[in-house]
Short mmCIF file of C-alpha atoms in Angstrom, two decimals:
data_model
loop_
_atom_site.label_atom_id
_atom_site.label_comp_id
_atom_site.label_asym_id
_atom_site.label_seq_id
_atom_site.Cartn_x
_atom_site.Cartn_y
_atom_site.Cartn_z
CA UNK V 1276 0.32 0.41 -0.09
CA UNK V 1277 3.03 2.73 1.03
CA UNK V 1278 4.62 1.54 -2.39
CA UNK V 1279 1.33 2.25 -4.17
CA UNK V 1280 0.58 5.34 -2.32
CA UNK V 1281 4.44 6.79 -3.06
CA UNK V 1282 3.76 6.62 -7.21
CA UNK V 1283 1.10 8.02 -7.30
CA UNK V 1284 2.60 11.22 -4.95
CA UNK V 1285 5.54 10.65 -7.80
CA UNK V 1286 3.30 10.55 -10.70
CA UNK V 1287 1.28 13.91 -9.48
CA UNK V 1288 4.27 15.58 -8.62
CA UNK V 1289 6.80 15.27 -12.22
CA UNK V 1290 3.32 15.85 -13.92
CA UNK V 1291 2.95 19.49 -11.91
CA UNK V 1292 6.69 20.70 -11.64
CA UNK V 1293 5.80 19.87 -15.92
CA UNK V 1294 2.84 21.83 -16.06
CA UNK V 1295 5.46 24.93 -14.46
CA UNK V 1296 7.77 25.08 -16.85
CA UNK V 1297 5.57 24.21 -19.93
CA UNK V 1298 4.18 27.43 -18.58
CA UNK V 1299 6.71 29.55 -18.76
CA UNK V 1300 8.22 28.44 -21.70
CA UNK V 1301 4.76 29.41 -23.10
CA UNK V 1302 4.65 32.52 -21.49
CA UNK V 1303 8.73 33.47 -22.02
CA UNK V 1304 7.29 32.95 -25.92
CA UNK V 1305 4.91 35.05 -25.66
CA UNK V 1306 6.84 38.04 -24.59
CA UNK V 1307 7.41 41.67 -27.13
CA UNK V 1308 10.19 40.79 -29.24
CA UNK V 1309 12.40 42.79 -32.13
CA UNK V 1310 11.30 41.38 -35.34
CA UNK V 1311 13.73 41.67 -37.59
CA UNK V 1312 12.88 42.45 -41.09
CA UNK V 1313 15.74 40.91 -44.33
CA UNK V 1314 19.61 42.16 -43.52
CA UNK V 1315 18.96 43.00 -39.94
CA UNK V 1316 15.79 45.74 -40.69
CA UNK V 1317 12.55 46.39 -38.89
CA UNK V 1318 9.92 44.79 -40.62
CA UNK V 1319 7.67 47.27 -41.74
CA UNK V 1320 4.44 47.82 -39.75
CA UNK V 1321 6.38 47.19 -37.39
CA UNK V 1322 6.59 49.15 -33.49
CA UNK V 1323 10.53 49.13 -34.31
CA UNK V 1324 9.71 51.41 -37.68
CA UNK V 1325 6.86 53.19 -35.84
CA UNK V 1326 9.83 54.16 -33.42
CA UNK V 1327 7.44 52.38 -30.32
CA UNK V 1328 5.25 54.38 -30.18
CA UNK V 1329 2.73 51.37 -31.23
CA UNK V 1330 4.70 49.86 -27.48
CA UNK V 1331 1.88 49.34 -24.90
CA UNK V 1332 3.52 47.83 -22.42
CA UNK V 1333 0.97 48.07 -19.71
CA UNK V 1334 -1.45 46.25 -22.05
CA UNK V 1335 0.82 43.74 -22.90
CA UNK V 1336 1.63 42.82 -18.85
CA UNK V 1337 -2.04 42.96 -18.28
CA UNK V 1338 -2.61 40.39 -21.26
CA UNK V 1339 -0.17 38.52 -19.65
CA UNK V 1340 -1.46 38.64 -16.52
CA UNK V 1341 -4.10 37.66 -17.22
CA UNK V 1342 -2.97 34.37 -18.81
CA UNK V 1343 -1.07 32.67 -15.72
CA UNK V 1344 -4.65 33.02 -14.53
CA UNK V 1345 -5.87 31.10 -16.49
CA UNK V 1346 -3.35 28.71 -16.60
CA UNK V 1347 -3.46 28.65 -13.36
CA UNK V 1348 -6.63 27.62 -12.73
CA UNK V 1349 -6.34 25.21 -15.13
CA UNK V 1350 -3.17 24.16 -12.63
CA UNK V 1351 -6.29 24.00 -9.85
CA UNK V 1352 -8.55 21.88 -11.63
CA UNK V 1353 -5.79 19.34 -12.09
CA UNK V 1354 -4.37 19.26 -8.92
CA UNK V 1355 -7.95 18.50 -7.58
CA UNK V 1356 -8.59 15.44 -9.91
CA UNK V 1357 -5.72 13.71 -7.97
CA UNK V 1358 -6.58 14.47 -4.93
CA UNK V 1359 -10.39 13.14 -6.08
CA UNK V 1360 -8.29 9.93 -6.23
CA UNK V 1361 -6.15 10.23 -2.80
CA UNK V 1362 -8.75 7.29 -2.31
CA UNK V 1363 -7.16 5.20 -3.95
CA UNK V 1364 -3.41 5.62 -2.45
CA UNK V 1365 -4.68 5.49 1.03
CA UNK V 1366 -8.78 3.02 1.26
CA UNK V 1367 -7.41 0.97 3.77
CA UNK V 1368 -8.80 -2.71 3.01
CA UNK V 1369 -10.01 -1.93 -0.58
CA UNK V 1370 -8.94 -4.89 -3.51
CA UNK V 1371 -9.13 -3.14 -6.73
CA UNK V 1372 -9.71 -5.05 -9.50
CA UNK V 1373 -8.16 -5.06 -13.39
CA UNK V 1374 -11.47 -5.19 -15.25
CA UNK V 1375 -9.93 -6.25 -17.90
CA UNK V 1376 -8.23 -9.13 -16.39
CA UNK V 1377 -11.81 -10.27 -13.89
CA UNK V 1378 -14.57 -8.39 -15.66
CA UNK V 1379 -15.34 -11.44 -17.66
CA UNK V 1380 -15.61 -13.44 -14.20
CA UNK V 1381 -18.60 -12.08 -12.45
CA UNK V 1382 -21.70 -13.06 -11.81
CA UNK V 1383 -24.29 -13.14 -13.72
CA UNK V 1384 -28.10 -11.19 -12.96
CA UNK V 1385 -29.40 -14.79 -13.05
CA UNK V 1386 -25.94 -17.00 -13.00
CA UNK V 1387 -27.01 -19.06 -9.63
CA UNK V 1388 -25.14 -19.60 -6.28
CA UNK V 1389 -22.14 -22.21 -6.73
CA UNK V 1390 -23.14 -24.96 -4.34
CA UNK V 1391 -26.78 -24.58 -4.42
CA UNK V 1392 -28.57 -26.08 -7.80
CA UNK V 1393 -32.37 -25.12 -8.11
CA UNK V 1394 -31.99 -21.15 -6.44
CA UNK V 1395 -30.94 -18.27 -8.36
CA UNK V 1396 -28.98 -16.02 -6.95
CA UNK V 1397 -29.31 -12.35 -4.65
CA UNK V 1398 -26.32 -10.22 -6.12
CA UNK V 1399 -24.29 -8.54 -3.06
CA UNK V 1400 -23.14 -5.33 -4.32
CA UNK V 1401 -21.02 -4.63 -6.80
CA UNK V 1402 -18.95 -2.80 -9.99
CA UNK V 1403 -17.20 -3.44 -12.28
CA UNK V 1404 -13.81 -2.34 -11.21
CA UNK V 1405 -14.73 -4.37 -7.33
CA UNK V 1406 -17.04 -6.97 -5.70
CA UNK V 1407 -18.31 -5.53 -2.09
CA UNK V 1408 -18.78 -8.40 0.21
CA UNK V 1409 -21.83 -7.19 2.84
CA UNK V 1410 -21.16 -8.21 6.14
CA UNK V 1411 -24.87 -9.97 8.25
CA UNK V 1412 -27.01 -8.07 8.98
CA UNK V 1413 -29.61 -9.26 7.04
CA UNK V 1414 -33.72 -10.15 8.41
CA UNK V 1415 -35.50 -12.84 6.83
CA UNK V 1416 -38.92 -12.34 6.48
CA UNK V 1417 -41.91 -14.32 4.54
CA UNK V 1418 -41.60 -12.62 1.66
CA UNK V 1419 -37.69 -13.63 1.69
CA UNK V 1420 -34.68 -11.83 2.18
CA UNK V 1421 -34.39 -7.68 3.26
CA UNK V 1422 -31.90 -5.99 3.57
CA UNK V 1423 -31.47 -3.41 6.67
CA UNK V 1424 -30.46 -0.56 4.60
CA UNK V 1425 -29.44 1.32 7.75
CA UNK V 1426 -26.87 -1.08 9.35
CA UNK V 1427 -25.96 -3.11 6.02
CA UNK V 1428 -22.16 -2.67 5.62
CA UNK V 1429 -19.65 -3.34 3.95
CA UNK V 1430 -15.88 -4.89 2.70
CA UNK V 1431 -13.34 -5.46 0.34
CA UNK V 1432 -10.66 -7.66 0.29
CA UNK V 1433 -7.99 -5.51 0.23
CA UNK V 1434 -4.77 -7.19 -2.89
CA UNK V 1435 -2.02 -5.41 -0.66
CA UNK V 1436 -2.49 -7.07 2.73
CA UNK V 1437 -0.34 -9.55 3.95
CA UNK V 1438 -1.54 -12.97 4.68
CA UNK V 1439 0.96 -15.41 5.44
CA UNK V 1440 1.62 -19.05 5.39
CA UNK V 1441 2.88 -20.53 8.51
CA UNK V 1442 4.38 -24.35 7.64
CA UNK V 1443 4.60 -26.63 11.06
CA UNK V 1444 7.58 -29.00 10.18
CA UNK V 1445 9.13 -31.21 12.74
CA UNK V 1446 11.17 -34.15 11.47
CA UNK V 1447 9.95 -34.21 7.45
CA UNK V 1448 12.16 -33.92 5.16
CA UNK V 1449 9.77 -34.33 3.21
CA UNK V 1450 9.02 -31.15 4.44
CA UNK V 1451 10.57 -29.68 0.79
CA UNK V 1452 7.49 -31.46 -1.52
CA UNK V 1453 5.37 -28.48 0.71
CA UNK V 1454 7.87 -25.83 0.41
CA UNK V 1455 8.56 -26.42 -3.77
CA UNK V 1456 4.53 -26.89 -4.04
CA UNK V 1457 3.65 -22.85 -2.07
CA UNK V 1458 6.67 -21.44 -3.46
CA UNK V 1459 5.05 -22.01 -6.96
CA UNK V 1460 1.99 -21.65 -7.30
CA UNK V 1461 2.80 -17.94 -4.47
CA UNK V 1462 2.54 -14.95 -6.83
CA UNK V 1463 3.97 -12.42 -4.34
CA UNK V 1464 7.14 -13.20 -1.67
CA UNK V 1465 6.01 -9.90 -0.18
CA UNK V 1466 2.09 -10.22 0.18
CA UNK V 1467 2.87 -14.36 1.23
CA UNK V 1468 5.92 -14.83 3.14
CA UNK V 1469 6.15 -18.06 3.83
CA UNK V 1470 6.88 -18.75 7.10
CA UNK V 1471 8.34 -21.83 8.54
CA UNK V 1472 8.35 -23.77 12.79
CA UNK V 1473 10.36 -26.47 13.48
CA UNK V 1474 10.04 -28.34 16.72
CA UNK V 1475 11.79 -31.90 17.34
CA UNK V 1476 15.47 -29.92 16.28
CA UNK V 1477 15.81 -32.35 13.72
CA UNK V 1478 18.64 -31.62 12.13
CA UNK V 1479 18.63 -32.66 8.89
CA UNK V 1480 15.57 -31.36 8.28
CA UNK V 1481 16.33 -28.16 9.30
CA UNK V 1482 19.19 -27.65 6.72
CA UNK V 1483 16.34 -29.10 4.01
CA UNK V 1484 14.99 -25.86 6.07
CA UNK V 1485 17.15 -23.47 5.49
CA UNK V 1486 18.13 -24.35 1.74
CA UNK V 1487 15.40 -22.03 0.78
CA UNK V 1488 17.93 -19.24 2.34
CA UNK V 1489 15.41 -16.14 1.74
CA UNK V 1490 12.32 -17.55 0.25
CA UNK V 1491 11.04 -18.76 4.17
CA UNK V 1492 11.89 -17.48 7.71
CA UNK V 1493 12.94 -20.62 10.12
CA UNK V 1494 12.01 -20.64 13.82
CA UNK V 1495 13.19 -23.45 15.72
CA UNK V 1496 10.84 -24.10 18.84
CA UNK V 1497 13.49 -23.18 21.41
CA UNK V 1498 10.96 -25.37 23.74
CA UNK V 1499 12.13 -29.58 23.34
CA UNK V 1500 11.83 -30.71 26.40
CA UNK V 1501 9.56 -33.26 27.34
CA UNK V 1502 5.94 -32.69 28.64
CA UNK V 1503 4.75 -34.81 32.38
CA UNK V 1504 1.50 -36.20 31.81
CA UNK V 1505 -0.99 -38.87 32.81
CA UNK V 1506 0.83 -42.17 33.44
CA UNK V 1507 -2.01 -43.61 30.89
CA UNK V 1508 -0.94 -40.19 28.80
CA UNK V 1509 2.83 -40.61 27.46
CA UNK V 1510 2.04 -43.18 24.23
CA UNK V 1511 0.55 -38.82 23.22
CA UNK V 1512 3.34 -37.73 24.32
CA UNK V 1513 3.71 -36.94 20.66
CA UNK V 1514 0.16 -34.63 20.56
CA UNK V 1515 1.20 -32.43 24.22
CA UNK V 1516 4.56 -31.66 22.06
CA UNK V 1517 2.43 -30.51 18.94
CA UNK V 1518 -0.64 -28.27 20.95
CA UNK V 1519 2.44 -26.54 22.39
CA UNK V 1520 4.54 -25.67 19.06
CA UNK V 1521 1.55 -24.61 18.03
CA UNK V 1522 0.26 -22.66 21.12
CA UNK V 1523 4.60 -21.35 20.53
CA UNK V 1524 4.06 -20.33 16.77
CA UNK V 1525 1.02 -18.75 16.75
CA UNK V 1526 2.27 -16.41 18.93
CA UNK V 1527 5.38 -15.93 17.20
CA UNK V 1528 3.41 -15.11 14.30
CA UNK V 1529 0.42 -12.67 15.26
CA UNK V 1530 2.72 -11.32 18.74
CA UNK V 1531 6.49 -11.52 17.32
CA UNK V 1532 5.80 -11.40 13.59
CA UNK V 1533 2.80 -8.59 14.72
CA UNK V 1534 1.11 -10.31 11.56
CA UNK V 1535 -3.12 -10.15 11.66
CA UNK V 1536 -4.23 -13.31 9.65
CA UNK V 1537 -1.92 -16.47 9.39
CA UNK V 1538 -3.19 -19.72 6.95
CA UNK V 1539 -1.59 -22.31 9.11
CA UNK V 1540 -0.65 -25.68 6.77
CA UNK V 1541 1.50 -28.75 7.98
CA UNK V 1542 4.95 -30.00 6.59
CA UNK V 1543 2.70 -33.61 4.99
CA UNK V 1544 0.56 -30.61 2.69
CA UNK V 1545 0.54 -30.46 -1.03
CA UNK V 1546 -1.46 -27.04 -1.77
CA UNK V 1547 -3.70 -26.89 -5.22
CA UNK V 1548 -2.27 -24.12 -7.95
CA UNK V 1549 -5.34 -21.61 -6.74
CA UNK V 1550 -4.27 -22.14 -2.75
CA UNK V 1551 -3.77 -18.30 -2.81
CA UNK V 1552 -6.37 -17.14 -4.43
CA UNK V 1553 -8.54 -19.21 -2.60
CA UNK V 1554 -7.53 -17.18 0.41
CA UNK V 1555 -7.26 -14.29 -0.28
CA UNK V 1556 -10.23 -14.21 -1.95
CA UNK V 1557 -11.94 -15.80 1.38
CA UNK V 1558 -10.20 -13.09 3.77
CA UNK V 1559 -12.59 -10.67 3.46
CA UNK V 1560 -15.63 -12.66 4.64
CA UNK V 1561 -14.05 -14.13 7.53
CA UNK V 1562 -12.93 -10.78 8.64
CA UNK V 1563 -16.47 -9.43 8.96
CA UNK V 1564 -18.24 -11.93 9.21
CA UNK V 1565 -18.76 -12.82 13.01
CA UNK V 1566 -20.48 -16.46 12.09
CA UNK V 1567 -17.42 -17.64 11.13
CA UNK V 1568 -14.41 -18.58 12.67
CA UNK V 1569 -12.24 -20.09 9.93
CA UNK V 1570 -11.44 -20.34 6.45
CA UNK V 1571 -10.46 -24.05 5.44
CA UNK V 1572 -9.10 -25.87 2.43
CA UNK V 1573 -9.78 -29.31 2.81
CA UNK V 1574 -12.83 -31.33 2.33
CA UNK V 1575 -13.68 -33.87 4.66
CA UNK V 1576 -15.18 -35.80 2.52
CA UNK V 1577 -12.95 -35.36 -0.68
CA UNK V 1578 -12.49 -38.57 -1.84
CA UNK V 1579 -13.01 -39.03 -5.53
CA UNK V 1580 -16.31 -39.90 -6.33
CA UNK V 1581 -18.26 -38.39 -3.58
CA UNK V 1582 -17.01 -34.81 -5.20
CA UNK V 1583 -18.17 -33.29 -8.24
CA UNK V 1584 -15.20 -33.37 -10.78
CA UNK V 1585 -16.58 -30.83 -12.70
CA UNK V 1586 -17.27 -27.82 -9.79
CA UNK V 1587 -14.90 -27.18 -8.37
CA UNK V 1588 -15.35 -23.65 -7.34
CA UNK V 1589 -17.25 -24.43 -5.24
CA UNK V 1590 -17.63 -24.02 -1.42
CA UNK V 1591 -19.70 -24.38 1.68
CA UNK V 1592 -20.22 -23.21 5.43
CA UNK V 1593 -19.43 -26.34 8.18
CA UNK V 1594 -19.59 -26.33 12.10
CA UNK V 1595 -17.17 -28.92 11.50
CA UNK V 1596 -13.76 -27.31 11.66
CA UNK V 1597 -11.82 -29.49 9.58
CA UNK V 1598 -8.20 -27.71 10.11
CA UNK V 1599 -5.58 -29.56 7.18
CA UNK V 1600 -5.24 -26.20 5.81
CA UNK V 1601 -6.43 -23.34 7.62
CA UNK V 1602 -6.95 -19.11 8.27
CA UNK V 1603 -6.67 -18.01 10.88
CA UNK V 1604 -6.85 -14.28 12.53
CA UNK V 1605 -5.23 -12.83 14.72
CA UNK V 1606 -8.95 -11.71 16.97
CA UNK V 1607 -9.88 -15.31 16.84
CA UNK V 1608 -6.39 -16.09 18.90
CA UNK V 1609 -6.16 -13.42 22.00
CA UNK V 1610 -9.58 -15.32 21.92
CA UNK V 1611 -8.18 -18.66 21.95
CA UNK V 1612 -4.65 -18.41 23.42
CA UNK V 1613 -5.60 -18.32 26.71
CA UNK V 1614 -7.17 -21.31 27.36
CA UNK V 1615 -5.83 -23.52 24.68
CA UNK V 1616 -5.55 -27.19 24.92
CA UNK V 1617 -2.09 -29.41 26.27
CA UNK V 1618 -3.12 -31.61 24.12
CA UNK V 1619 -5.53 -32.48 21.25
CA UNK V 1620 -5.81 -29.06 19.99
CA UNK V 1621 -7.99 -30.43 16.93
CA UNK V 1622 -10.27 -31.90 19.26
CA UNK V 1623 -10.89 -29.54 21.15
CA UNK V 1624 -11.51 -26.96 18.85
CA UNK V 1625 -14.38 -28.53 17.61
CA UNK V 1626 -16.19 -28.23 21.04
CA UNK V 1627 -19.46 -26.43 21.90
CA UNK V 1628 -16.97 -24.06 24.53
CA UNK V 1629 -14.69 -23.32 21.27
CA UNK V 1630 -16.65 -23.62 18.48
CA UNK V 1631 -19.49 -21.34 19.74
CA UNK V 1632 -22.89 -21.85 17.01
CA UNK V 1633 -19.71 -20.51 14.66
CA UNK V 1634 -18.56 -22.03 11.52
CA UNK V 1635 -15.47 -22.36 8.88
CA UNK V 1636 -16.20 -22.06 4.84
CA UNK V 1637 -15.07 -25.11 2.95
CA UNK V 1638 -14.29 -26.31 -0.77
CA UNK V 1639 -15.69 -29.16 -2.49
CA UNK V 1640 -13.07 -29.70 -3.85
CA UNK V 1641 -9.39 -29.20 -1.83
CA UNK V 1642 -7.16 -27.59 -1.06
CA UNK V 1643 -4.61 -29.88 0.50
CA UNK V 1644 -3.97 -33.08 0.25
CA UNK V 1645 -1.94 -34.65 2.97
CA UNK V 1646 1.63 -37.27 1.55
CA UNK V 1647 2.46 -37.60 5.28
CA UNK V 1648 1.38 -41.40 6.73
CA UNK V 1649 3.85 -41.55 9.37
CA UNK V 1650 2.54 -39.00 11.53
CA UNK V 1651 2.24 -39.44 15.62
CA UNK V 1652 -1.79 -41.08 14.69
CA UNK V 1653 0.33 -43.26 13.22
CA UNK V 1654 -1.45 -43.48 10.28
CA UNK V 1655 -4.82 -43.31 11.67
CA UNK V 1656 -8.06 -43.20 8.65
CA UNK V 1657 -4.84 -42.28 5.51
CA UNK V 1658 -4.61 -45.96 4.16
CA UNK V 1659 -8.78 -45.80 4.36
CA UNK V 1660 -9.63 -42.04 3.99
CA UNK V 1661 -7.26 -39.63 2.84
CA UNK V 1662 -4.38 -41.07 0.54
CA UNK V 1663 -8.09 -40.98 -1.79
CA UNK V 1664 -8.42 -37.20 -1.77
CA UNK V 1665 -8.87 -35.18 -5.27
CA UNK V 1666 -6.58 -32.18 -5.34
CA UNK V 1667 -7.60 -29.45 -6.81
CA UNK V 1668 -5.70 -29.10 -10.78
CA UNK V 1669 -8.84 -26.45 -12.84
CA UNK V 1670 -7.41 -22.40 -11.21
CA UNK V 1671 -10.69 -20.77 -9.94
CA UNK V 1672 -10.21 -16.88 -10.35
CA UNK V 1673 -12.28 -16.70 -7.08
CA UNK V 1674 -11.18 -12.94 -6.50
CA UNK V 1675 -13.61 -12.52 -9.11
CA UNK V 1676 -16.26 -13.35 -8.22
CA UNK V 1677 -19.01 -12.26 -5.71
CA UNK V 1678 -18.81 -15.00 -2.60
CA UNK V 1679 -21.12 -12.69 -0.85
CA UNK V 1680 -24.30 -15.54 -0.57
CA UNK V 1681 -21.90 -17.48 1.46
CA UNK V 1682 -23.12 -14.72 4.68
CA UNK V 1683 -24.93 -17.21 7.95
CA UNK V 1684 -28.04 -15.27 6.48
CA UNK V 1685 -28.43 -15.29 2.40
CA UNK V 1686 -26.67 -19.64 2.71
CA UNK V 1687 -28.75 -20.47 5.49
CA UNK V 1688 -32.31 -19.91 3.05
CA UNK V 1689 -31.25 -21.73 -0.09
CA UNK V 1690 -29.11 -24.07 2.04
CA UNK V 1691 -32.68 -25.12 3.44
CA UNK V 1692 -34.43 -24.76 0.17
CA UNK V 1693 -32.67 -26.71 -1.25
CA UNK V 1694 -31.81 -29.83 1.20
CA UNK V 1695 -35.54 -29.69 2.01
CA UNK V 1696 -37.21 -29.22 -1.32
CA UNK V 1697 -34.47 -32.66 -2.33
CA UNK V 1698 -36.77 -35.89 -2.78
CA UNK V 1699 -36.75 -37.72 0.33
CA UNK V 1700 -35.22 -41.30 -0.43
CA UNK V 1701 -33.41 -44.24 1.01
CA UNK V 1702 -29.37 -45.45 0.90
CA UNK V 1703 -30.98 -48.71 -0.53
CA UNK V 1704 -32.59 -46.99 -3.48
CA UNK V 1705 -29.24 -45.22 -4.93
CA UNK V 1706 -26.51 -47.90 -4.22
CA UNK V 1707 -28.87 -49.90 -6.07
CA UNK V 1708 -29.19 -47.81 -9.15
CA UNK V 1709 -32.67 -47.61 -9.41
CA UNK V 1710 -33.28 -44.23 -8.60
CA UNK V 1711 -34.90 -41.61 -12.33
CA UNK V 1712 -33.25 -38.19 -12.08
CA UNK V 1713 -30.17 -36.14 -12.09
CA UNK V 1714 -31.06 -34.66 -8.75
CA UNK V 1715 -29.93 -33.53 -5.53
CA UNK V 1716 -31.89 -36.55 -3.32
CA UNK V 1717 -31.64 -35.96 0.66
CA UNK V 1718 -31.39 -38.96 2.95
CA UNK V 1719 -32.63 -38.40 6.16
CA UNK V 1720 -31.63 -40.36 9.54
CA UNK V 1721 -32.67 -39.65 12.46
CA UNK V 1722 -30.80 -41.17 15.42
CA UNK V 1723 -27.07 -41.14 15.80
CA UNK V 1724 -26.63 -44.93 14.98
CA UNK V 1725 -29.16 -44.15 11.93
CA UNK V 1726 -26.53 -41.69 10.58
CA UNK V 1727 -23.98 -44.42 11.14
CA UNK V 1728 -25.34 -46.97 9.13
CA UNK V 1729 -26.74 -44.21 6.45
CA UNK V 1730 -23.11 -42.84 6.15
CA UNK V 1731 -21.25 -46.07 6.12
CA UNK V 1732 -23.85 -47.13 3.42
CA UNK V 1733 -22.75 -45.08 0.96
CA UNK V 1734 -19.41 -44.51 2.38
CA UNK V 1735 -18.67 -41.12 3.68
CA UNK V 1736 -16.34 -40.46 6.61
CA UNK V 1737 -18.79 -41.55 10.50
CA UNK V 1738 -17.50 -39.94 12.86
CA UNK V 1739 -18.80 -36.60 14.86
CA UNK V 1740 -17.65 -34.89 17.45
CA UNK V 1741 -19.19 -32.75 19.84
CA UNK V 1742 -22.78 -34.07 17.92
CA UNK V 1743 -21.15 -32.31 14.23
CA UNK V 1744 -20.51 -34.86 11.25
CA UNK V 1745 -17.53 -34.41 9.07
CA UNK V 1746 -18.40 -31.76 6.70
CA UNK V 1747 -22.23 -31.23 8.00
CA UNK V 1748 -23.40 -28.21 8.00
CA UNK V 1749 -26.31 -27.61 10.16
CA UNK V 1750 -26.35 -31.40 10.31
CA UNK V 1751 -26.62 -31.71 6.74
CA UNK V 1752 -23.57 -33.63 4.74
CA UNK V 1753 -23.28 -32.77 1.11
CA UNK V 1754 -21.83 -35.48 -1.08
CA UNK V 1755 -21.81 -37.04 -4.72
CA UNK V 1756 -22.83 -40.77 -5.54
CA UNK V 1757 -23.51 -42.19 -8.00
CA UNK V 1758 -23.04 -38.79 -9.77
CA UNK V 1759 -25.62 -37.37 -8.21
CA UNK V 1760 -25.94 -34.73 -5.34
CA UNK V 1761 -27.14 -36.08 -1.96
CA UNK V 1762 -28.05 -34.78 1.21
CA UNK V 1763 -27.18 -36.43 4.29
CA UNK V 1764 -29.24 -34.40 6.43
CA UNK V 1765 -32.06 -34.88 9.92
CA UNK V 1766 -35.25 -34.47 10.44
CA UNK V 1767 -36.78 -30.96 9.02
CA UNK V 1768 -36.61 -28.75 11.60
CA UNK V 1769 -33.50 -28.82 12.60
CA UNK V 1770 -32.28 -26.85 15.74
CA UNK V 1771 -29.16 -28.01 17.53
CA UNK V 1772 -26.42 -30.78 17.60
CA UNK V 1773 -26.85 -33.31 20.16
CA UNK V 1774 -23.19 -33.87 21.88
CA UNK V 1775 -23.68 -36.84 23.66
CA UNK V 1776 -23.57 -38.16 19.44
CA UNK V 1777 -20.30 -39.05 20.37
#
């Protein structure tokens, strides 16, 4: 922002000086001079030939003064034009999009929102030069969505806001695969500094990280001591160290390095080509919507066959904290840090006391892929689920799209209509291939056991954390089955999660 502001000011100063130079040259050329004829004599009819009788110096000075006044008025208008564009230099939080580059991707009036098959969008406020994303302040009435104009606010993502990437590392030399992809795909080293925080003190891993030189910032967790735990938790020592490392690393990012947001990845994650584009576009929504607390690049049910390969642009709200490449704001860390757990931080994040009815954003197709079977979890879920997660390969220009449909009041209205207008079918009908139509369809569950039974039958993850299913929103899990959109959903009228379903 400072660099852009300086460029505009230098341009304005250059124009002002150039204009005055041209003015001086112009006036210099208009001063009375001797007009000479052939042989150096005065030209016939000139003032010199008339003995100066026609020279009225006072009138000439007045005429020149009038010209100077006119030129100064023109300069004043030029300076006013420069002043008019000053907000472009100093307006914090504003994202200006090149209309030649992004204008063609802006949503059309009848384009449907991503993720909803049957519901037309209600567009947010936007113009051809910028995308304006509304924050929640919308009342839902029987006649539809009514925006309270007095309280309606908007935000735009600044293209110069710094979004650092924090890589949590330990003893995997394969962190090179993670860093290579991050450096390959990041559009700017200044806007996306990579900070690698290493625990464990593993020398070979440290050498790999150090080989990147100034391309990354290498931090070393100073406390490598064992943590005193209960005897029955000795086998979980690694989980305690991970939680301690996360706390230290996030304090470094927010308190020591003074960043306002961060995207956290672990050393066994590979990122998609539009990883940075994805988080850049969703940053302003996370910043402005208090009903969100994270943006994740991960879909827990993102396996081949469970996602729509042709809809890489689909985005969802989810009540389940996905992790595995996620964005966190400093304000949220200020809330979480004082009560940060000694171990199992990710499951702790999924508890109601932390989530507090807030949601995350997740994609249809994951923007991260884990390749680390080795770890403290000893490969839990890796062979059965994680190794089959599909990584997005298509670049989606999210920053040119209207994503205001993700605001809760707008999203909930469309989401419930989409889910509960879908025909109710049985899992057996889906598996039997006897259903007619392209979907979407709804499969209903009414208890913990029925959810697990239906989820296993349809091939989606069946575990629950504090009653919340993986990738679920308002109890609903969205996925593809045999090329059709399926909603595994509770009965209409869902109101809350049952924490005993765990």
